[in-house]
Structure formats: structure tokens, C-alpha cells
């Protein structure tokens, strides 16, 4: 029998037009009303998933590329996932919900207050996915910071938010009708924060969170982080209880990634059991090995329509329109403005060193290519093969678990999970019941 692993779902499109671009859009769920998401998270809870993380971007990005961002709904619209969270809590009992939050958009006081409220309302099932993107700074009247400075700001923000959550001392709350005394103001921490990025005063006017259960787990909302740079992994080691890891899924890479995060955790006086590292996983589950092979074979020769679809996705990430370019000529690198992420440009180049070395078709073709999970060459496979892969990475790489990634839509959830859930349960890899410790409890149940 293998060990239990943790599973979550990354709602990779954010709170946006779910299903757009796919036939299942015509199931006619209005994407801006809560029922679609409520139905989906109920199914994920039924499947034994610990949490849902909701992607977000604060704006439509660069003013010159608005059409590019919205014409296929790749970059927007996006409604605020924080405000979706209460509807998801109302529909479920155990699963945690962690919307994406960017410190540039919330003062620590506002953040601490809203998150405390959601933590109380959800019975300890709230988390925040803390991101450091600076592309939307101008909408908030703040200067864009450099990569590492944005992490510095996030650290100052989280430390300040936590101090506010703890600004009611352990015996500040009395709530004793006999003495008609609700609380003791002398036990509150009226601190003054004067930091590099924020200046404000405490204490918070929201109630603190009592510790949970015999283990006295902290009642604070759970912090999730996704950054994969050295700075990002150090941030995770110091601050996070869940790291959303994007990496190639093989034993060696997972071991190396885990080692870096756990080393950072230890350097900050934490232990391996304080953080759960979940790798992003997007399998293509098919009904037979023959079907898997058919898909893989076809993907080696993508037609122009398939390449254009990939170009549209890349164009949104690159804030540069690739769809209007000739597929059979090299890309002129001067089309990428200074604002475009160098990492994303490198991602487009793939194994090529220079744009002169390849046509756009040659750059895009490898991005269409699928591989069999049974050969460890990609992620197409039957449910049994996907379960074998999950089991292998748990057994051989000590993997904590996975974040499935996709739309939060009943069709995508059932397509990915219907067959895999029972197999994982039979093998003892996926939980069959929840404890009652909220999101942190889910992460510490095993
Ligand atoms: C799996 C994953 C998910 C992410 N989700 C978001 C998101 O929802 N919103 C956002 O603004 N940035 C998101 N980011 C970006 C990170 O917050 C960060 O800004 C970016 O990864 C750069 O930091 P890094 O160099 O440490 O990776 C995500 C990154 C990864 C790897």
C-alpha cells in the first residue's frame, strides 16, 4: 500500500469565462454566477480534495494589447476571486478555498480584516495564494517594483498581516455575560508599523482565531505561494504552508525542487511537516492505450489551426500578437517590447538559442506535441496509467501530492477525475474522509 497524498485543484483561468473556446461552454452555465463553481467544488470535496486555488490577475495588462488579452478570453475578463470564496464555502463543508491575492492591491490592514472575516465565516477553510506580479501597479497608483523587491514587499505585508491577526492577546476576549465584560482593551497590541512599503497602526478590530484541536493548530488563514525562482522558493520556505510547484514531473526534478523548498524552510526554523508541496498536473485521460497512442501520433503533425490556437495562448502571455505572423518565417525579436517577460520569451524559444534559428512553426510545433504517460514522455494516458504515475512519484520522490489544473467546470472535473478517484482510493493514495480542522487540518491529516 502506498502513502496518502494531498490533492488540490488550480482554477487556472481565474474567475472568468469558463469553458470559452471549448464545446462544454455550451452547457450554458453562466460563468459569472456562483452555481457553476458551487457545483464544481462540491464534486471536488466529494473526490477528497484538500483545496481549490483560484488564479487571478488584477488587470488586463498593457494598454496597447487589450484586444489581444480579451479576444479569446485568455487574459480577461476576470472577476475578483476573493468575493467568490463565500459562495464556495456556503456550498461545502471541508474543502479549503485559496483565492490569489497580490500585496500590491491591499493595504495590510484591509487584507488582515477581510481575510479574518472570511476565516471566521468559513470555519477555518480560507487560504491566500500570495503572488508578486507587478504588471498592474499603475492601476493602484504604485510604482512597479523589481522582481526581488516585490518579494520584499510581500514579506513585509505578510508579517504585518499576521501581526494584525495576533494583535488581540490570548486573553483579550472574555465574553462573560456574568461580569458583563466582552473584552479587555489592555490586552490589545496597538503597535505602529513603519516599514519600507507600509505605514499603519494596529490593532485589528476583528476577533483573533482560537487554536484548533488537541494539536493546537494555528487558526490563521493558510498561506500558499507559487513563485519558482530562488527568491520564490525561499519565500515559500519561510512563509507558506502550501507551495504550488510548476516543474517537470519526474523523480529527479521533484526531489530537487522539494529539497530546495525544505532547505529554505529549515533555514527559517521550520520543518518539512510545516509545508506541503503540490505539483501542477494536467493529465489528458483517455479510455484506452490505443486512444492514447492515436492522440500522441496526431500531435506530432499539428495542422495550422492547432498551431494558431497555441499562438493565441502564447500571444496573450507574451502581450505580443503572434497570430498575425507568417508561420513559415522566423520571428523578428524586436516585436517584443521591453515590458514582455524575458522568461516567457525564453519559453517560446524552447530548445532554440536564437529566433533566427527557427520558423514560428518550428517554435510552436513542440508545444503541440503530446506524450504517453506510460513512457514518462508526457501526460496522456488511461486512468490506471495516471494512477501508476501518481503512485510512483509518491513512492520514489516522496511527493506530497498534486494540483490538478484546469477550468472549474463540472465537465473538466469529471473528465479528469471520474476514473482516477476510485483507483487512487483503492490504492490508499487518496483520502476517503476529512477531519474537522479546516484547511490547515486537511494539510495535516496525514
Ligand atoms: C503555478 C503558478 C501559478 C501562478 N499564479 C499566479 C496568479 O494567479 N496570479 C499572478 O499574478 N501571478 C501568478 N503567478 C506568478 C507568481 O506570483 C510570480 O509573480 C512569478 O512566478 C514570478 O516569480 P518567480 O520568478 O519567483 O516565479 C503564478 C506562478 C506560478 C508558477
Tab-separated table of N, CA, C and O and ligand atoms in Angstrom, residues 10 54-57 100 102 129-133 147 151 226-229 231-233 244-246 280, ligand 1:
chain	number	residue	atom	x	y	z
A	10	UNK	N	-6.272	23.699	-9.227
A	10	UNK	CA	-5.897	25.089	-9.549
A	10	UNK	C	-6.842	25.573	-10.639
A	10	UNK	O	-6.811	25.053	-11.761
A	54	UNK	N	-7.509	29.628	-6.622
A	54	UNK	CA	-8.104	30.352	-7.757
A	54	UNK	C	-7.108	31.373	-8.295
A	54	UNK	O	-6.718	32.309	-7.584
A	55	UNK	N	-6.693	31.164	-9.525
A	55	UNK	CA	-5.769	32.093	-10.203
A	55	UNK	C	-6.409	33.473	-10.288
A	55	UNK	O	-7.637	33.609	-10.269
A	56	UNK	N	-5.580	34.507	-10.406
A	56	UNK	CA	-6.125	35.843	-10.659
A	56	UNK	C	-5.063	36.741	-11.287
A	56	UNK	O	-3.864	36.523	-11.117
A	57	UNK	N	-5.541	37.710	-12.044
A	57	UNK	CA	-4.701	38.827	-12.487
A	57	UNK	C	-5.526	40.064	-12.196
A	57	UNK	O	-6.754	40.040	-12.326
A	100	UNK	N	-6.251	33.921	-5.181
A	100	UNK	CA	-4.972	34.603	-5.376
A	100	UNK	C	-5.081	36.047	-4.911
A	100	UNK	O	-6.062	36.730	-5.198
A	102	UNK	N	-2.666	39.672	-4.373
A	102	UNK	CA	-1.402	40.356	-4.645
A	102	UNK	C	-1.241	41.508	-3.655
A	102	UNK	O	-2.096	42.399	-3.612
A	129	UNK	N	-3.404	32.686	-1.885
A	129	UNK	CA	-2.288	32.373	-2.778
A	129	UNK	C	-1.563	33.695	-3.046
A	129	UNK	O	-2.058	34.537	-3.790
A	130	UNK	N	-0.417	33.893	-2.399
A	130	UNK	CA	0.248	35.197	-2.430
A	130	UNK	C	1.165	35.288	-3.652
A	130	UNK	O	2.108	34.510	-3.790
A	131	UNK	N	0.855	36.237	-4.550
A	131	UNK	CA	1.657	36.414	-5.762
A	131	UNK	C	2.289	37.802	-5.792
A	131	UNK	O	1.857	38.715	-5.089
A	132	UNK	N	3.301	37.946	-6.640
A	132	UNK	CA	4.112	39.167	-6.596
A	132	UNK	C	4.203	39.866	-7.948
A	132	UNK	O	5.072	40.713	-8.141
A	133	UNK	N	3.306	39.528	-8.847
A	133	UNK	CA	3.330	40.172	-10.165
A	133	UNK	C	3.150	41.692	-10.002
A	133	UNK	O	2.360	42.140	-9.172
A	147	UNK	N	11.643	42.464	-9.466
A	147	UNK	CA	11.243	41.110	-9.037
A	147	UNK	C	11.485	40.863	-7.536
A	147	UNK	O	10.573	40.537	-6.777
A	151	UNK	N	9.041	40.696	-3.843
A	151	UNK	CA	9.042	39.681	-2.780
A	151	UNK	C	9.292	40.326	-1.413
A	151	UNK	O	8.696	39.933	-0.414
A	226	UNK	N	3.263	30.456	-5.231
A	226	UNK	CA	3.587	29.747	-6.465
A	226	UNK	C	4.947	30.088	-7.086
A	226	UNK	O	5.323	29.469	-8.063
A	227	UNK	N	5.661	31.074	-6.571
A	227	UNK	CA	6.872	31.553	-7.250
A	227	UNK	C	7.937	30.466	-7.318
A	227	UNK	O	8.187	29.766	-6.332
A	228	UNK	N	8.598	30.333	-8.473
A	228	UNK	CA	9.553	29.252	-8.650
A	228	UNK	C	11.005	29.693	-8.729
A	228	UNK	O	11.907	28.868	-8.864
A	229	UNK	N	11.276	31.005	-8.647
A	229	UNK	CA	12.667	31.472	-8.668
A	229	UNK	C	13.320	31.142	-7.318
A	229	UNK	O	12.626	30.753	-6.369
A	231	UNK	N	14.330	33.198	-5.192
A	231	UNK	CA	13.685	34.087	-4.216
A	231	UNK	C	12.297	33.553	-3.844
A	231	UNK	O	11.867	33.604	-2.689
A	232	UNK	N	11.586	33.035	-4.881
A	232	UNK	CA	10.247	32.495	-4.655
A	232	UNK	C	10.285	31.266	-3.747
A	232	UNK	O	9.441	31.114	-2.859
A	233	UNK	N	11.260	30.384	-3.958
A	233	UNK	CA	11.337	29.171	-3.153
A	233	UNK	C	11.736	29.512	-1.712
A	233	UNK	O	11.270	28.886	-0.756
A	244	UNK	N	2.768	25.835	-4.525
A	244	UNK	CA	2.189	25.421	-5.801
A	244	UNK	C	3.362	25.341	-6.769
A	244	UNK	O	3.890	26.360	-7.194
A	245	UNK	N	3.786	24.112	-7.073
A	245	UNK	CA	5.054	23.947	-7.788
A	245	UNK	C	4.818	23.643	-9.260
A	245	UNK	O	4.054	22.740	-9.596
A	246	UNK	N	5.471	24.414	-10.102
A	246	UNK	CA	5.387	24.189	-11.542
A	246	UNK	C	6.752	23.681	-11.986
A	246	UNK	O	7.739	24.415	-11.918
A	280	UNK	N	1.871	21.019	-10.056
A	280	UNK	CA	0.796	21.252	-11.026
A	280	UNK	C	0.778	20.099	-12.038
A	280	UNK	O	1.812	19.727	-12.594
B	1	LIG	C1	1.915	27.788	-10.854
B	1	LIG	C2	1.934	29.297	-10.781
B	1	LIG	C3	0.763	29.990	-10.567
B	1	LIG	C4	0.769	31.392	-10.508
B	1	LIG	N1	-0.409	32.052	-10.328
B	1	LIG	C5	-0.415	33.394	-10.398
B	1	LIG	C6	-1.645	34.101	-10.313
B	1	LIG	O1	-2.727	33.537	-10.180
B	1	LIG	N2	-1.605	35.465	-10.401
B	1	LIG	C7	-0.431	36.167	-10.541
B	1	LIG	O2	-0.482	37.385	-10.610
B	1	LIG	N3	0.740	35.514	-10.599
B	1	LIG	C8	0.771	34.167	-10.537
B	1	LIG	N4	1.967	33.517	-10.614
B	1	LIG	C9	3.202	34.345	-10.711
B	1	LIG	C10	3.990	34.437	-9.398
B	1	LIG	O3	3.303	35.031	-8.350
B	1	LIG	C11	5.252	35.244	-9.576
B	1	LIG	O4	4.950	36.604	-9.782
B	1	LIG	C12	6.021	34.769	-10.749
B	1	LIG	O5	6.038	33.365	-10.750
B	1	LIG	C13	7.428	35.335	-10.684
B	1	LIG	O6	8.038	34.884	-9.542
B	1	LIG	P1	9.123	33.759	-9.637
B	1	LIG	O7	10.168	34.358	-10.511
B	1	LIG	O8	9.558	33.535	-8.206
B	1	LIG	O9	8.484	32.533	-10.227
B	1	LIG	C14	1.986	32.126	-10.669
B	1	LIG	C15	3.166	31.408	-10.861
B	1	LIG	C16	3.150	30.011	-10.937
B	1	LIG	C17	4.445	29.296	-11.161
